[in-house]
CSV table of C-alpha atoms in Angstrom, one decimal:
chain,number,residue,atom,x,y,z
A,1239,UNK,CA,0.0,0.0,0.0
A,1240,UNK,CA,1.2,3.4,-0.6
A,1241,UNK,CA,1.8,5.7,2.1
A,1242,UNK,CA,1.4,9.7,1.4
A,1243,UNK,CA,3.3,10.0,4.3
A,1244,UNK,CA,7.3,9.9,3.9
A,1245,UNK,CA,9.8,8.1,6.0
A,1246,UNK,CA,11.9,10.7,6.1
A,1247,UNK,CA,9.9,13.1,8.4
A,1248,UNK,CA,8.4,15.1,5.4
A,1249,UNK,CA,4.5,16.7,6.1
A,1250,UNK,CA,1.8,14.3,4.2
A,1251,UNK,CA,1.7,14.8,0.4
A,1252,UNK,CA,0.3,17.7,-1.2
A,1253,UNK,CA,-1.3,17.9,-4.4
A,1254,UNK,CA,-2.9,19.6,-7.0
A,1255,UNK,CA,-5.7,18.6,-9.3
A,1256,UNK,CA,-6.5,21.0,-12.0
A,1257,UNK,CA,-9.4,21.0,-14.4
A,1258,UNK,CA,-10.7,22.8,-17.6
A,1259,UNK,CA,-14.3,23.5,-17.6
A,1260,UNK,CA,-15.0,19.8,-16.4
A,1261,UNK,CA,-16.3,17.6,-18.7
A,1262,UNK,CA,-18.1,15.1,-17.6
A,1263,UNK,CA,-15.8,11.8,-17.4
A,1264,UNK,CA,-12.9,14.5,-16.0
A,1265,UNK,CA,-14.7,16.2,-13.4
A,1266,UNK,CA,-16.0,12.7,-12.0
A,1267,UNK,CA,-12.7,11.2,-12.1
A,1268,UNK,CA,-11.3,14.2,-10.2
A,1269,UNK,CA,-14.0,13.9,-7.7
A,1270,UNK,CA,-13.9,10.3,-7.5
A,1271,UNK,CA,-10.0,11.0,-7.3
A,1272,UNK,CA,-10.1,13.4,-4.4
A,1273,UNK,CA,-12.3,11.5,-2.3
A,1274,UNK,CA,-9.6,8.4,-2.1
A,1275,UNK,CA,-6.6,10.5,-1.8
A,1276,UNK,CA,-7.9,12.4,1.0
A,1277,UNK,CA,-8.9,9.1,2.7
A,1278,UNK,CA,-5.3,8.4,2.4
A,1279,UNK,CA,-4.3,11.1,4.7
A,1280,UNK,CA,-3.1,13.1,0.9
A,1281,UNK,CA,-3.9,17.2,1.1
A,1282,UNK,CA,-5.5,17.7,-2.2
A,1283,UNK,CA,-6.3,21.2,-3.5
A,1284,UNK,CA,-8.5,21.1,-6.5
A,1285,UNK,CA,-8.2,24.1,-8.9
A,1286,UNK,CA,-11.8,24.4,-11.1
A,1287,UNK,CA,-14.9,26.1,-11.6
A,1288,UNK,CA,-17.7,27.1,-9.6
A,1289,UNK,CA,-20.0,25.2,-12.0
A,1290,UNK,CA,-17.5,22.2,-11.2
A,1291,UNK,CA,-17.5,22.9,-7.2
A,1292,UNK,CA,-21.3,22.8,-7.5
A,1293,UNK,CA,-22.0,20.1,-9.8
A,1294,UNK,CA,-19.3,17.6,-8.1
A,1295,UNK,CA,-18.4,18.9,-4.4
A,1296,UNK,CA,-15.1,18.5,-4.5
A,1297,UNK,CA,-15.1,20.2,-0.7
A,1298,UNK,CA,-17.4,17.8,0.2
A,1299,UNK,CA,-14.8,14.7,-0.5
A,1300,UNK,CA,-12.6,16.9,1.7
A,1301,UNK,CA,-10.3,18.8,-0.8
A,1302,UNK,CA,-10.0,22.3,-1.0
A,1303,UNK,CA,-11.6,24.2,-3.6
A,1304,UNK,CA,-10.0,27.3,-5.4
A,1305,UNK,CA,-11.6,29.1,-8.1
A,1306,UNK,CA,-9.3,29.7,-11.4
A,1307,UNK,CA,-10.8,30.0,-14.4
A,1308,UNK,CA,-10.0,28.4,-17.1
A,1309,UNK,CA,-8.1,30.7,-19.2
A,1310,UNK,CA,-4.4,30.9,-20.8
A,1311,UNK,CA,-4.3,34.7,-20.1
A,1312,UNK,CA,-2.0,36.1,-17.3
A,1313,UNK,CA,-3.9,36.6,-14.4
A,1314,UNK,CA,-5.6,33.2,-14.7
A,1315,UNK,CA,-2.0,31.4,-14.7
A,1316,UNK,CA,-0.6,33.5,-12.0
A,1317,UNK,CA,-3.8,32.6,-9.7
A,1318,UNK,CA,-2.9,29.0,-10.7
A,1319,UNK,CA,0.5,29.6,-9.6
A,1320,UNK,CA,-0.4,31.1,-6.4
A,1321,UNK,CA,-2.5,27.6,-5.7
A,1322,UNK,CA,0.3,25.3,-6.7
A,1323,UNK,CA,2.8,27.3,-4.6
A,1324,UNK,CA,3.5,24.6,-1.5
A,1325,UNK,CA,2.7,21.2,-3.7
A,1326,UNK,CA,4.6,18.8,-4.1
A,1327,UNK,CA,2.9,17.2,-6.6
A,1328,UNK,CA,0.6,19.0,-9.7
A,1329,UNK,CA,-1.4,16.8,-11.9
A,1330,UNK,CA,-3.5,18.0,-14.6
A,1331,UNK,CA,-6.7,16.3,-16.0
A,1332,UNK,CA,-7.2,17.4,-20.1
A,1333,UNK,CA,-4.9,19.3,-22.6
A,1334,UNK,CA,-5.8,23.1,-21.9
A,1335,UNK,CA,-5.6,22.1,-18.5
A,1336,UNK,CA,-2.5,20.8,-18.7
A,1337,UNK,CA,-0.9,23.5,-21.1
A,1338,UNK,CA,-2.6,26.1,-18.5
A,1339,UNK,CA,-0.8,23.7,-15.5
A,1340,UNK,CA,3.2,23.5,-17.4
A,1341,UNK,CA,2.8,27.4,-17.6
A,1342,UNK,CA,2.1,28.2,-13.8
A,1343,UNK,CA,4.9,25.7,-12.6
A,1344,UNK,CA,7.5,27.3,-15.1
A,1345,UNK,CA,10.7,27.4,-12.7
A,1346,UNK,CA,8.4,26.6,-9.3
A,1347,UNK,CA,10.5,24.4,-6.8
A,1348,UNK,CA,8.6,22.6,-4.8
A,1349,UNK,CA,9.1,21.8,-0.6
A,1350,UNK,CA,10.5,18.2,-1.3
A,1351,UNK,CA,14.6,19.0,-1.5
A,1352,UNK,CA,13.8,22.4,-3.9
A,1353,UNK,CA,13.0,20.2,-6.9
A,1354,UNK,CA,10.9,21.1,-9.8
A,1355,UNK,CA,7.1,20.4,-9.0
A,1356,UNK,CA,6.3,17.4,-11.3
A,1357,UNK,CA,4.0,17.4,-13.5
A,1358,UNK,CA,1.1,14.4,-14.2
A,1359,UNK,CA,-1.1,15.0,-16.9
A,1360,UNK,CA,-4.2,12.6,-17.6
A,1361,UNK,CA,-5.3,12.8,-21.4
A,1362,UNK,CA,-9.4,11.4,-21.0
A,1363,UNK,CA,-10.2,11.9,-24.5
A,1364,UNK,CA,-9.1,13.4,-28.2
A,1365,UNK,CA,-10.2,16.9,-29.1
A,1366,UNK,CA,-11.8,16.8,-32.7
A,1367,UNK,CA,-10.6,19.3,-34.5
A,1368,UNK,CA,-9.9,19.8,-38.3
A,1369,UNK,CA,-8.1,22.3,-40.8
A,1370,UNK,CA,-5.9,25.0,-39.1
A,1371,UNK,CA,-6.9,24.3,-35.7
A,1372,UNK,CA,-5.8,20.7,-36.1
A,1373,UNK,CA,-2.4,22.0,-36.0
A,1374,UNK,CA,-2.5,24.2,-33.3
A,1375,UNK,CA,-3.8,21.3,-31.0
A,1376,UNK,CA,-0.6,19.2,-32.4
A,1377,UNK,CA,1.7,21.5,-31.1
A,1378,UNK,CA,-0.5,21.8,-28.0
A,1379,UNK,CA,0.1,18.4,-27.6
A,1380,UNK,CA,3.4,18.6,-28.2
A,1381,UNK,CA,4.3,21.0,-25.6
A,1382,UNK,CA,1.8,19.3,-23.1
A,1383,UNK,CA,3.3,15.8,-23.9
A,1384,UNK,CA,6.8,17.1,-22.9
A,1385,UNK,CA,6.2,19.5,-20.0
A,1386,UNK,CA,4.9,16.2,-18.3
A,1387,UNK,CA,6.6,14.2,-15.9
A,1388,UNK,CA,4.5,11.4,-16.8
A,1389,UNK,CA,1.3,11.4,-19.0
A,1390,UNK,CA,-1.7,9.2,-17.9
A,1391,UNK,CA,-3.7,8.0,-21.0
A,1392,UNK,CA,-7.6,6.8,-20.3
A,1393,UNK,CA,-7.1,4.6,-23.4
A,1394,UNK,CA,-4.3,2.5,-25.4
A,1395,UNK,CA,-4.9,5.3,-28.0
A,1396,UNK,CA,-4.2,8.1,-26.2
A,1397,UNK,CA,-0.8,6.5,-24.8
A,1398,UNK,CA,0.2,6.1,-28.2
A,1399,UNK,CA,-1.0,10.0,-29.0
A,1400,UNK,CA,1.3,10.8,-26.2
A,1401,UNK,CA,4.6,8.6,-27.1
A,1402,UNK,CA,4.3,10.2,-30.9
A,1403,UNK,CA,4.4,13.8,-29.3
A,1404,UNK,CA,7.0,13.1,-27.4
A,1405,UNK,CA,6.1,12.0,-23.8
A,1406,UNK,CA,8.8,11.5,-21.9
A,1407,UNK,CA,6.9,8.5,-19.9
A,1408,UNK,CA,3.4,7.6,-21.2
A,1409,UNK,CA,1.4,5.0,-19.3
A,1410,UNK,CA,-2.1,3.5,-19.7
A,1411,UNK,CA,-4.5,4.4,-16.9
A,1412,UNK,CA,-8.2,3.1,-17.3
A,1413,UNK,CA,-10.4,5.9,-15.2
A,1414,UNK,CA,-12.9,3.8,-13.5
A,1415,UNK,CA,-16.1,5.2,-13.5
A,1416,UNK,CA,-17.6,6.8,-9.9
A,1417,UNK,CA,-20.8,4.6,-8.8
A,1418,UNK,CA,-24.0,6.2,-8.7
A,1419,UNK,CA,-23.0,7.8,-4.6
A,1420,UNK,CA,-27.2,7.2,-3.8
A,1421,UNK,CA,-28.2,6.5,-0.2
A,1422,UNK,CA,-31.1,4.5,-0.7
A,1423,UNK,CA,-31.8,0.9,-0.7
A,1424,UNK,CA,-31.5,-0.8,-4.5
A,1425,UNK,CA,-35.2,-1.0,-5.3
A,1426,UNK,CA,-37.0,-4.4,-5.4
A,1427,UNK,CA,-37.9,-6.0,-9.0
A,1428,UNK,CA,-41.2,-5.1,-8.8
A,1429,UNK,CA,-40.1,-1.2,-8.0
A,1430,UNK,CA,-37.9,-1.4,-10.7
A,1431,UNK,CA,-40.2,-2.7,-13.1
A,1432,UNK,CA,-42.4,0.1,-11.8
A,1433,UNK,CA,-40.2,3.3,-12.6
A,1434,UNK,CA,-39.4,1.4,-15.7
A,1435,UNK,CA,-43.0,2.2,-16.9
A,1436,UNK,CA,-43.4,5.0,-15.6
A,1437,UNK,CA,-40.1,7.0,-17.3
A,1438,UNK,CA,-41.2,5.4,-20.6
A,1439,UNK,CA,-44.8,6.4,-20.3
A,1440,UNK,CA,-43.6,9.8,-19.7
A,1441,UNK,CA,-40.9,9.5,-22.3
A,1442,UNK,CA,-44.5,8.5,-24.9
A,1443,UNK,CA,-42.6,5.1,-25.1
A,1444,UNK,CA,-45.7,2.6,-23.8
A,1445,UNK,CA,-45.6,-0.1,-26.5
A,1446,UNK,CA,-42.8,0.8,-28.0
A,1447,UNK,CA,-39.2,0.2,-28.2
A,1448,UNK,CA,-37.1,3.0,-26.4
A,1449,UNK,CA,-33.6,3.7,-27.7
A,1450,UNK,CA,-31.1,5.5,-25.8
A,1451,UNK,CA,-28.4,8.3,-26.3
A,1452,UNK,CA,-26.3,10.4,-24.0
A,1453,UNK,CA,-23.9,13.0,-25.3
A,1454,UNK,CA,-23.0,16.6,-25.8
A,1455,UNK,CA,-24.6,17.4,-28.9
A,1456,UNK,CA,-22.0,19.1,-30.9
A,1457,UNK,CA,-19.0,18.3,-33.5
A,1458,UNK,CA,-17.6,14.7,-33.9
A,1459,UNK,CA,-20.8,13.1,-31.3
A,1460,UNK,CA,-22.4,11.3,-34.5
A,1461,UNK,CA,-25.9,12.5,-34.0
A,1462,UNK,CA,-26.1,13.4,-37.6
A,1463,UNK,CA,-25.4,9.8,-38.3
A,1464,UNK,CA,-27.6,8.5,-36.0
A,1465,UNK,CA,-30.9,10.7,-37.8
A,1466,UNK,CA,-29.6,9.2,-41.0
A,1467,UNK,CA,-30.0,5.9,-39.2
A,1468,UNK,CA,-33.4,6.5,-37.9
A,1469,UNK,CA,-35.2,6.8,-41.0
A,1470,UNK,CA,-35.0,3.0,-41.2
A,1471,UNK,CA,-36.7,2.3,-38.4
A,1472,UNK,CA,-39.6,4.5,-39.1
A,1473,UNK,CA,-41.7,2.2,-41.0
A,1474,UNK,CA,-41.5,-0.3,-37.8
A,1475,UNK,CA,-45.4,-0.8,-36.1
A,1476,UNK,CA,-44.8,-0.1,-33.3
A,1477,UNK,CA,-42.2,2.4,-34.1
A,1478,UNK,CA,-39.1,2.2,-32.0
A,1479,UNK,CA,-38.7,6.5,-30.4
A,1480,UNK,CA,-35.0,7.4,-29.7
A,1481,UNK,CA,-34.3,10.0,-27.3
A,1482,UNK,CA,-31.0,12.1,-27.1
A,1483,UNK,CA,-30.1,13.7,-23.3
A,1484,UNK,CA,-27.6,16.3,-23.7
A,1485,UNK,CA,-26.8,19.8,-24.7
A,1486,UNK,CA,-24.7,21.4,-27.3
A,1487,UNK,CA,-24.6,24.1,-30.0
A,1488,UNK,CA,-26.0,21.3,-32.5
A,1489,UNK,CA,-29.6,21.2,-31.0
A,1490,UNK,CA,-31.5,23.6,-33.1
A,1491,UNK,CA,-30.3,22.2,-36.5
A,1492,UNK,CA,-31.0,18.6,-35.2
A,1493,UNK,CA,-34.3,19.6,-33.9
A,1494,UNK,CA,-34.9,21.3,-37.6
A,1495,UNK,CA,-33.9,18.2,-39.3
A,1496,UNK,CA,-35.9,15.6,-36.5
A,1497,UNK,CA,-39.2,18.3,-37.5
A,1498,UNK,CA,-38.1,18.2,-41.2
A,1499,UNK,CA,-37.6,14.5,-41.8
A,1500,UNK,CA,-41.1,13.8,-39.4
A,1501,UNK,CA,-38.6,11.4,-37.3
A,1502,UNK,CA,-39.5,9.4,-34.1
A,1503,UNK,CA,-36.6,11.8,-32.2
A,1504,UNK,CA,-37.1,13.3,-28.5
A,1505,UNK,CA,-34.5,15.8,-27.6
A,1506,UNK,CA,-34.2,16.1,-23.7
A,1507,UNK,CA,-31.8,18.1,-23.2
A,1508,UNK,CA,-29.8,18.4,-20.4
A,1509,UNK,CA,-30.3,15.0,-17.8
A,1510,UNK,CA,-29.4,14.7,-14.5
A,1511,UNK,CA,-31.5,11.3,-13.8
A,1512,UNK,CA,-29.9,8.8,-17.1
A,1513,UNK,CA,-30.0,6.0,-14.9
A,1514,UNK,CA,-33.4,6.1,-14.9
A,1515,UNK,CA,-33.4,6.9,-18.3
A,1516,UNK,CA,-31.0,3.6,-19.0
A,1517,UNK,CA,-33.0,1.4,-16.7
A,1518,UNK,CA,-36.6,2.7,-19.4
A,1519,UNK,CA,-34.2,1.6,-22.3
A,1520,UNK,CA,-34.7,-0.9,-24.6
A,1521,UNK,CA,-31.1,-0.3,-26.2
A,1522,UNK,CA,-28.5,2.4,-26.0
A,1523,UNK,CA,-26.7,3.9,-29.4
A,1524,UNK,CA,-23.1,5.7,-29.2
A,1525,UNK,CA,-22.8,6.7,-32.4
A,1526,UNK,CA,-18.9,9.3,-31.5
A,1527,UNK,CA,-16.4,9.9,-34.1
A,1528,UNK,CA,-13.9,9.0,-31.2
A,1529,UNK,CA,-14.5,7.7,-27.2
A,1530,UNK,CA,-11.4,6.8,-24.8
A,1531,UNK,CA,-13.8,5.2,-22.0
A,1532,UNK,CA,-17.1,6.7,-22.8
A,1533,UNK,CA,-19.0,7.0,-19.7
A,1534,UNK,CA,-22.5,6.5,-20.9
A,1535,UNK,CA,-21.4,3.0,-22.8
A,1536,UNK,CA,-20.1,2.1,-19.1
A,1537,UNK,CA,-23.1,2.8,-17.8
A,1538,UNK,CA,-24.9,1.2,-20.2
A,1539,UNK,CA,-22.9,-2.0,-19.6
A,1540,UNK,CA,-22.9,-2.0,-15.9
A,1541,UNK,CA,-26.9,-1.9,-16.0
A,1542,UNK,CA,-26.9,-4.6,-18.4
A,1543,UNK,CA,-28.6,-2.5,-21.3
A,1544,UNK,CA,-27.5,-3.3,-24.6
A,1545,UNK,CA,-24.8,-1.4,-26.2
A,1546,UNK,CA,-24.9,-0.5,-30.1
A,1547,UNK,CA,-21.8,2.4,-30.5
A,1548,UNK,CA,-18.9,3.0,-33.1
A,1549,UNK,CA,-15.7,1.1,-33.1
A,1550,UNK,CA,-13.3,3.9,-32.6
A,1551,UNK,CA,-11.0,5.4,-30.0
A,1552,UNK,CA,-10.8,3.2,-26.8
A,1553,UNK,CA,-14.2,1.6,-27.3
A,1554,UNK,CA,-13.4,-1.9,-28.5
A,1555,UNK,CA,-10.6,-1.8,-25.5
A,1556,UNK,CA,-13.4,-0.7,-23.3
A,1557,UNK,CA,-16.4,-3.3,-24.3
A,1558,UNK,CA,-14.9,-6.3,-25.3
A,1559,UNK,CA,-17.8,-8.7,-26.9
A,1560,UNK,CA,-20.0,-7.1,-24.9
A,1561,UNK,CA,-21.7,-4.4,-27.6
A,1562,UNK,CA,-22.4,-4.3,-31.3
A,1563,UNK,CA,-19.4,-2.4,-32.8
A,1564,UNK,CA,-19.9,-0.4,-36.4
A,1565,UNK,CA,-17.9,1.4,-37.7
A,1566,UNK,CA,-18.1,5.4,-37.7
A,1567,UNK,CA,-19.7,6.9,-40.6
A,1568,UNK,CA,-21.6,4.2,-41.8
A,1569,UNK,CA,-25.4,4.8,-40.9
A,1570,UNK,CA,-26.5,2.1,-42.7
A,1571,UNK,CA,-24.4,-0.5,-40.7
A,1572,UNK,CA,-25.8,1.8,-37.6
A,1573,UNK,CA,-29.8,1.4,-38.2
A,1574,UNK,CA,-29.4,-2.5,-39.1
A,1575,UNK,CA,-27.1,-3.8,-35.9
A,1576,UNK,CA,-30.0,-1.7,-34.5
A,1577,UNK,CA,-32.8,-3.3,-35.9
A,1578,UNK,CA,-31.0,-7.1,-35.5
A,1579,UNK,CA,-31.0,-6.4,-31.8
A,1580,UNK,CA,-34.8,-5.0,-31.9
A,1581,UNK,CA,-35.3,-8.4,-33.5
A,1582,UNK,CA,-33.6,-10.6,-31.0
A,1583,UNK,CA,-34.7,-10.6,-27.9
A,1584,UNK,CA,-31.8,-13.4,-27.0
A,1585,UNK,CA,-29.1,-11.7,-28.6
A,1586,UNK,CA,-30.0,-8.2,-26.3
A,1587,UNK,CA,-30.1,-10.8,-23.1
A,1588,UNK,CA,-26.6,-12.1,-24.0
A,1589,UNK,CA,-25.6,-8.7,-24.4
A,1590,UNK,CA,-26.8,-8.0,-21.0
A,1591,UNK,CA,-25.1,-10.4,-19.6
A,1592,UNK,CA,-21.6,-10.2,-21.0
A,1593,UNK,CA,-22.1,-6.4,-20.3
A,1594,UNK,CA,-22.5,-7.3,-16.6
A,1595,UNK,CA,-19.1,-9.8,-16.9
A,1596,UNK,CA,-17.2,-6.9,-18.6
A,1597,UNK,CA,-17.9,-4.3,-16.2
A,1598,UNK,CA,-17.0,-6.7,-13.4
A,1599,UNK,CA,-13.6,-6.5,-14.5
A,1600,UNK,CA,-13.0,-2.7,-15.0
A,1601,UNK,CA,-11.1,-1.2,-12.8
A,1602,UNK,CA,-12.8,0.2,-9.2
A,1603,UNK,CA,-12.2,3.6,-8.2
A,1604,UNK,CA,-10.1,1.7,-5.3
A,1605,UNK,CA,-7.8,1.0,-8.5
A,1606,UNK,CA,-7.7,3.9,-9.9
A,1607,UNK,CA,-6.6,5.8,-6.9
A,1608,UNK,CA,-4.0,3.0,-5.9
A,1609,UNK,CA,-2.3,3.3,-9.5
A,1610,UNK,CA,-2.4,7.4,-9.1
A,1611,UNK,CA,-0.9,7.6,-6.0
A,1612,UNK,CA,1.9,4.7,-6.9
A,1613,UNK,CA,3.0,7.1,-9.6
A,1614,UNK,CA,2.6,10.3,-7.2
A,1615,UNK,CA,5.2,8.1,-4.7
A,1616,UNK,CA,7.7,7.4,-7.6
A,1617,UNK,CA,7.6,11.4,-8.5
A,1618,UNK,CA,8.2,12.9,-5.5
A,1619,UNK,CA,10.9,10.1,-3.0
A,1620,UNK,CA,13.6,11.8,-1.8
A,1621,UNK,CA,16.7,11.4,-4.4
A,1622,UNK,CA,19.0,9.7,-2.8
């Protein structure tokens, strides 16, 4: 077991965890992340927004909270400075984050012997980009890559992403996903089965097949292809209704196309109840450009709802045989792995199951922190 506290008389570890605007997977990980450390006896300071203090509670796992926002300009970095002052330890979760992070530590010794504060950066997913920005975010990653001490990669992918831009040390880290943190009792099967009809009654789903996605709805998410895909399935009795949760700059023109086209399409919006909304679902679609450990297709395992999503990124790492893998762009293949499962009640119980067996073995949050603070012990032992 590591031990935050060194045998050589130093105070317990301090570190900092800093975040961009706190995406989903990144902001659960850091609260997931803050909670075990600071079980561990580890002083964590984590550097966010408000919106990320109130969404996630980051004081609540007993870390302090300090507002920076999450900007490149001067007096964002120096208050970033100012809050990375006494660690020992800074690790960064993203690529602005970390870019933002390399800048503030640029010549800050640290409490441990005077040494440079080190540097971890987690990369939890690829930006899409295209044209001129795609090489600004190559020499982003460049610079990020290097500044590290070592760089964390949520995926196989992203480890590779970080060796080709130069990583000095480039390991994979699976970020397990939080469980739900409820206090109630798990509801009896024939609550379940209650709540089950009643979110699809309110979703307009009674008699119907309810299909399932969860994303921000902008660039490189695949809703597009997944509209395409729906037109084959409107000709079904009873016709299967697919409802997208999420937000994003995207939502008028799909809503124009959904009113266009006449297509069984609900937009919710923004969710905060989807495991409600998985346990109403018939299926759940994850039709991304690119995922490292998409959080709603480990949901979606974990409950045992079958998973249709794109073979990209760190999805097939992620799944196993446990989902129907297409590949991206290809609506067609999309709408008929869709309508096999509708079709096979079996197949979608097998899925279930193996979904169940491949969660089992994802790494706990337990893991997760162990591995973390194993390479926060490495960084920062006394040189001999």
């Amino acid at each position: 077991m590591s031990t935050p506290t060194s045998t050589h008389g130093l105070s317990p570890l301090r570190t900092v965890q800093v975040l961009g605007y706190g995406g989903a997977g990144s902001a659960a990980h850091v609260r997931s992340l803050a909670e075990g450390l600071v079980a561990r006896g580890v002083r964590v300071t984590v550097c966010a927004t408000p919106e990320s203090e109130e969404a996630y509670d980051f004081t609540g796992a007993g870390a302090r909270f300090v507002h920076v926002p999450p900007r490149m300009d001067p007096v964002s970095v120096a208050t970033l400075r100012s809050a990375c002052w006494d660690a020992d330890l800074v690790h960064a979760h993203g690529l602005r984050a970390g870019l933002r992070a390399s800048m503030a530590l640029r010549g800050l010794r640290g409490p441990r012997g005077g040494r440079r504060v080190p540097l971890v950066i987690t990369w939890h997913t690829s930006p899409h980009t295209e044209g001129a920005r795609a090489g600004v975010v190559h020499l982003m990653e460049r610079r990020v890559a290097r500044a590290a001490a070592v760089v964390l990669g949520a995926c196989s992918d992203l480890v590779d992403r970080a060796r080709e831009r130069g990583a000095r040390d480039a390991r994979l880290a699976p970020v397990a996903i939080p469980r739900p943190r409820s206090g109630g009792a798990p509801a009896e099967p024939e609550e379940r089965d209650h709540l089950r009809h009643k979110e699809r009654a309110e979703l307009g789903a009674t008699g119907r097949p309810l299909l399932l996605a969860v994303g921000r709805l902008g660039p490189g998410q695949g809703h597009d292809l997944l509209l395409d895909a729906a037109h084959a399935w409107c000709a079904l009795d009873p016709q299967p209704l697919l409802v997208i949760a999420g937000e994003g700059v995207q939502r008028a023109a799909l809503q124009r196309r959904i009113d266009l086209e006449e297509l069984p399409v609900q937009l919710l919006g923004r969710r905060d109840d989807v495991p409600e909304l998985l346990a109403a679902a018939d299926l759940v679609v994850l039709p991304s450009r690119w995922e490292a450990r998409s959080l709603i297709a480990q949901e979606a395992l974990r409950a045992g709802v079958p998973l249709v999503a794109t073979d990209t990124g760190g999805t097939r790492e992620l799944v196993g045989r446990a989902a129907e893998l297409v590949p991206y762009g290809d609506a067609a293949a999309l709408a008929r792995s869709v309508l096999a499962l509708l079709a096979d009640p079996d197949r979608r119980d097998a899925l279930a199951e193996a979904g169940r067996i491949q969660a089992a073995g994802w790494p706990t949050e337990n893991d997760t922190v162990t591995q973390v603070l194993s390479v926060y012990d490495e960084l920062t032992q006394p040189q001999s």
